[in-house]
Coordinates of C-alpha atoms in Angstrom, one line a residue:
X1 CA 7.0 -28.8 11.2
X2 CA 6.6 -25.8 12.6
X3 CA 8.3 -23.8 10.1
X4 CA 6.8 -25.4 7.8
X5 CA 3.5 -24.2 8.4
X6 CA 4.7 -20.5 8.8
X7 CA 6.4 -20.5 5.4
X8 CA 3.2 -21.9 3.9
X9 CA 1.4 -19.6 5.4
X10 CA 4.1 -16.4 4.4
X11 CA 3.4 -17.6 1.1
X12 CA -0.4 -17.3 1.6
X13 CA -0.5 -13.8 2.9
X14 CA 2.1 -12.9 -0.2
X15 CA 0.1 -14.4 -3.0
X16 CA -3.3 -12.7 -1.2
X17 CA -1.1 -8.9 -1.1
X18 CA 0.2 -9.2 -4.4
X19 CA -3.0 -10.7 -5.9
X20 CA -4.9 -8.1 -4.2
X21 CA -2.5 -5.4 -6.2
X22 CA -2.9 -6.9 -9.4
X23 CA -6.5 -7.4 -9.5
X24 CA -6.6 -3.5 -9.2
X25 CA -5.4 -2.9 -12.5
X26 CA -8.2 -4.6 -14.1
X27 CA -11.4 -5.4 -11.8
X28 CA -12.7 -1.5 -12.2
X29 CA -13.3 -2.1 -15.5
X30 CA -15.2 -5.1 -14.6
X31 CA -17.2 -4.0 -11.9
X32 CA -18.4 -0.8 -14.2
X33 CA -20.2 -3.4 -16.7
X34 CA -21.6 -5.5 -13.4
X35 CA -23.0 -2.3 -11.6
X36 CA -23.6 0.0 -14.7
X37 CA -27.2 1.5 -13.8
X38 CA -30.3 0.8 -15.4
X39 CA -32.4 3.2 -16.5
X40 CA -35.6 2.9 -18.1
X41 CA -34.7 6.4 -19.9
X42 CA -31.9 7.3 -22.2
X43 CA -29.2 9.5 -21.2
X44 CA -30.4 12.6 -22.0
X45 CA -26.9 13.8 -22.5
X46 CA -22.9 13.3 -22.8
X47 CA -22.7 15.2 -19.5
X48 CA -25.2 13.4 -17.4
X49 CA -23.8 10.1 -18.3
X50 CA -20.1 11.4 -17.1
X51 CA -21.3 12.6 -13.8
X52 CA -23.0 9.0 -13.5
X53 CA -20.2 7.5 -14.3
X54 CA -17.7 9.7 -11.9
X55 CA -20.1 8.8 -9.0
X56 CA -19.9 5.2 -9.7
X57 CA -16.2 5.5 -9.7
X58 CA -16.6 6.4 -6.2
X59 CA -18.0 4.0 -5.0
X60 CA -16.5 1.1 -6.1
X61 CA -13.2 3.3 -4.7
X62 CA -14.6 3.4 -1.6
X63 CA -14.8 -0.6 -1.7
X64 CA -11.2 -1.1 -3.2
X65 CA -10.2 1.3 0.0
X66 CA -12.2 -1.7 2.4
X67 CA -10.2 -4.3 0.6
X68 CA -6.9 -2.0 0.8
X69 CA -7.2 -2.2 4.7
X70 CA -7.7 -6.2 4.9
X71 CA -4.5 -6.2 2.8
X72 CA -2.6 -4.8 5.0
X73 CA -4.1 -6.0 8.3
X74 CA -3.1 -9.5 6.7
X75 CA 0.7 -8.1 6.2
X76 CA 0.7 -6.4 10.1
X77 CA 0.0 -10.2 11.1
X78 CA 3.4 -11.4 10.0
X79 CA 5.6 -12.5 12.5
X80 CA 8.9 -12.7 10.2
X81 CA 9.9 -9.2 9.5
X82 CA 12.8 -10.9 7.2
X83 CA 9.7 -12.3 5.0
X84 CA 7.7 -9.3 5.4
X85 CA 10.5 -6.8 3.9
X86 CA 11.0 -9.2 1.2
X87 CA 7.0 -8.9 0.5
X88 CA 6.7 -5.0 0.9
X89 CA 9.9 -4.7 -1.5
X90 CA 8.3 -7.4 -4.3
X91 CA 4.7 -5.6 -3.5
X92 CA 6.3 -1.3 -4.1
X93 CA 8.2 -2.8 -7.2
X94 CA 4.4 -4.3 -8.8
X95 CA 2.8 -0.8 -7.6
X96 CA 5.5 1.7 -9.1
X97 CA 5.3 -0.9 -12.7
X98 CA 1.3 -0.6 -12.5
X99 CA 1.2 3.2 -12.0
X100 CA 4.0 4.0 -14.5
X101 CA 2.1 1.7 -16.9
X102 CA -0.9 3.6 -16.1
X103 CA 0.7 7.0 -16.3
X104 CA 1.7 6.2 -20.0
X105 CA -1.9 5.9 -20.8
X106 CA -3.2 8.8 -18.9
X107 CA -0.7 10.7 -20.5
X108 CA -0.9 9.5 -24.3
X109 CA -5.1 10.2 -23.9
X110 CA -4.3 14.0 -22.8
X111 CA -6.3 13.3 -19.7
X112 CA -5.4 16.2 -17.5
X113 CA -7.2 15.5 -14.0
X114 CA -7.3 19.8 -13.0
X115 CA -9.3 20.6 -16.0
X116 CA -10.8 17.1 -17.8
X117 CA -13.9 15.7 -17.2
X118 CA -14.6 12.3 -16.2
X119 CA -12.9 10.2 -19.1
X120 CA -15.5 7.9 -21.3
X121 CA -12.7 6.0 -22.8
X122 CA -12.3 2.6 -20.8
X123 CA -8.6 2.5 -21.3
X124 CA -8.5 5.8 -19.4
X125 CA -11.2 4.6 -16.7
X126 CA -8.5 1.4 -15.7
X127 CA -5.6 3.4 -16.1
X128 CA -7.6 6.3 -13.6
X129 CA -8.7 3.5 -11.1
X130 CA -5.0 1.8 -11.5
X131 CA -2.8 5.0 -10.1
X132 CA -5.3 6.2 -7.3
X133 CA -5.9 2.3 -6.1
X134 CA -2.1 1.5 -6.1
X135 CA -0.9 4.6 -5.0
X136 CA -3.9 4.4 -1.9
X137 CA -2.8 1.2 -1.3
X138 CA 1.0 2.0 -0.7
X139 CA 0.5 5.0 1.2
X140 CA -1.3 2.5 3.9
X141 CA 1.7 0.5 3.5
X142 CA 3.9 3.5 3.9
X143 CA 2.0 4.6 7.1
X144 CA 1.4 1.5 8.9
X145 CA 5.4 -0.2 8.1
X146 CA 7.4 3.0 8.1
X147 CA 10.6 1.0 8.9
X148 CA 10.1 -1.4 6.3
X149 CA 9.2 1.4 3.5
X150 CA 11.6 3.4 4.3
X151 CA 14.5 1.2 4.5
X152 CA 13.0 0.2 0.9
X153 CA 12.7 3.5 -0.6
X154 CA 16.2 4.2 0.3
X155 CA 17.3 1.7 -2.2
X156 CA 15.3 2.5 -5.0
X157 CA 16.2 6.2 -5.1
X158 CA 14.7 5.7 -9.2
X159 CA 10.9 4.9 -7.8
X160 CA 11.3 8.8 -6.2
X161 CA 9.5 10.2 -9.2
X162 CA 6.8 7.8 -9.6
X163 CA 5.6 8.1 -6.5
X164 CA 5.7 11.7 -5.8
X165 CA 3.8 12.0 -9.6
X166 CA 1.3 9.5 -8.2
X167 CA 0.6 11.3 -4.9
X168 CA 0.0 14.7 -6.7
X169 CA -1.9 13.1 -9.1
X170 CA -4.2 12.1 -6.6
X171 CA -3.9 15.6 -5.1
X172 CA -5.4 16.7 -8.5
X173 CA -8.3 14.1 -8.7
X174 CA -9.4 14.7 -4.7
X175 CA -12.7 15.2 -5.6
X176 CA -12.6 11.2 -6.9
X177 CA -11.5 10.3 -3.0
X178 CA -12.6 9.6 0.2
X179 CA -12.5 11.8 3.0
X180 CA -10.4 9.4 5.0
X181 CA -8.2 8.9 1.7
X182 CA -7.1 12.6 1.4
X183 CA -6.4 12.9 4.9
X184 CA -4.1 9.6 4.6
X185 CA -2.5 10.4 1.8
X186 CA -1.4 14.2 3.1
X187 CA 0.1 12.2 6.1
X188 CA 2.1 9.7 3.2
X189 CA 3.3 12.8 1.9
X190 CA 4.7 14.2 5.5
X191 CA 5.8 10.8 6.2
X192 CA 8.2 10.9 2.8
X193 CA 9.2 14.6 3.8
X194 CA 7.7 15.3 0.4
X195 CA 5.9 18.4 1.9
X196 CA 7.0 20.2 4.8
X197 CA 5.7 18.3 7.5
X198 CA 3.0 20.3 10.3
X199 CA 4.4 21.0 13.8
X200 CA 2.2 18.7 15.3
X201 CA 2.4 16.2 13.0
X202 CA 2.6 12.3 13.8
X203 CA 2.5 8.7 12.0
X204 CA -0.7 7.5 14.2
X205 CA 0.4 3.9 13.0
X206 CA 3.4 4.2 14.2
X207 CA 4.6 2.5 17.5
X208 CA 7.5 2.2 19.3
X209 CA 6.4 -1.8 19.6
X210 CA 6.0 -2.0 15.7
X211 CA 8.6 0.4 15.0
X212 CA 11.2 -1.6 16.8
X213 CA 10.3 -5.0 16.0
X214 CA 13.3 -5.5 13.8
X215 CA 15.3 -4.3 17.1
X216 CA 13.6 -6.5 19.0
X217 CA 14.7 -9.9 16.5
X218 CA 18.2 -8.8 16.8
X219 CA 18.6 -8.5 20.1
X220 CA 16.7 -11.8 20.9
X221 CA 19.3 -13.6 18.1
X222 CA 22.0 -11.7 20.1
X223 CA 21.1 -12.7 23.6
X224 CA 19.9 -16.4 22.2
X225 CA 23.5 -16.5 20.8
X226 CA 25.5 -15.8 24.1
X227 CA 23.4 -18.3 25.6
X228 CA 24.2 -20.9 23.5
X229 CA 28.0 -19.5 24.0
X230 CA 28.2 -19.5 27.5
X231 CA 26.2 -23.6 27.3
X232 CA 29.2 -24.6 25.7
X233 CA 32.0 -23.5 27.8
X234 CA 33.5 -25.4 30.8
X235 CA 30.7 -26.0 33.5
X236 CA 31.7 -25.7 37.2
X237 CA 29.3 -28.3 39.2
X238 CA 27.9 -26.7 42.1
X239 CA 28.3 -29.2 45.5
X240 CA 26.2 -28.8 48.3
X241 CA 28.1 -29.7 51.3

């Protein structure tokens, strides 16, 4: 019965993560139309309305950023790390597919994020709010389950480019991001040794409980086994004269 309820509720925290991933592609573009300001006056021209526009785009980023971190607190609470690394794997796959969707549009418009302004067209908007949510998202992954991600990125040596595109991506579109999101996302980028990393630097999410938990399984399995072993063998009775 017991494992009964945990798979139920593995299943609950992985519908929640990867719901929470794909409702990123497409919930900007509704929450633009549901907060779009109200002004008695007409824009009084095409660049007013853009820098409207890129300010609301920040702050509906800095709310995705809120739900990013429940996300993940939800995935630190697993206590399977088997289920978990099955869950981080099926979660990168969705995020590299939504960002190299994305990309394709981004690229197709001629939106170049060092010397474009903010886009008007809506396709672009999504496709903006798509890569810097995702990649955002997985770099908190990346920081706070280094084992996990790393075992993971090892195998899918083909999700190297997407990635590193999507991080300086949002190297070029900084002034879209929080402060705390920069500074995460130059620590995702140490982390993957995809810049040189600083003399003092260090994963702050990283700990040598966390880190080891997979350790910890296999040497519980290991010890639980020779129990078991030993159990089964001939028993000497112990007399007491």
């Amino acid at each position: 019965m017991f494992r009964s309820r945990t798979c139920r509720l593995s299943l609950r925290v992985f519908a929640y993560v990867v719901a929470t991933v794909s409702v990123l592609t497409v919930i900007a573009h509704a929450q633009r139309e549901s907060h779009q300001p109200v002004t008695s006056e007409p824009q009084k021209s095409g660049e007013s309305k853009s820098k409207l526009d890129e300010e609301l785009f920040k702050r509906l980023f800095a709310q995705r950023r809120k739900d990013h971190i429940e996300a993940v607190q939800t995935l630190l609470k697993m206590d399977s790390y088997e289920r978990l690394y099955k869950m981080i794997a099926v979660l990168a796959e969705k995020v590299v597919e939504v960002i190299e969707s994305s990309k394709n549009i981004i690229e197709k418009a001629g939106f170049l994020p060092y010397n474009s302004s903010f886009p008007e067209d809506s396709n672009v908007k999504d496709a903006l709010s798509s890569i810097l949510e995702n990649t955002a998202l997985f770099g908190d992954i990346i920081l706070h389950l280094p084992d996990i991600t790393h075992r993971i990125l090892k195998t899918q040596q083909d999700w190297n480019s997407t990635i590193h595109w999507s991080l300086n991506f949002a190297n070029q579109t900084r002034h879209l991001l929080n402060k705390s999101t920069i500074m995460m996302l130059h620590l995702v980028e140490q982390e993957l040794n995809i810049t040189e990393r600083d003399p003092s630097y260090f994963n702050p999410y990283r700990s040598a409980a966390h880190g080891g938990r997979h350790e910890d399984i296999v040497k519980k399995k290991k010890k639980s086994a020779r129990k078991e072993k030993r159990k089964k063998g001939p028993q000497i009775a112990k007399i007491e004269l």
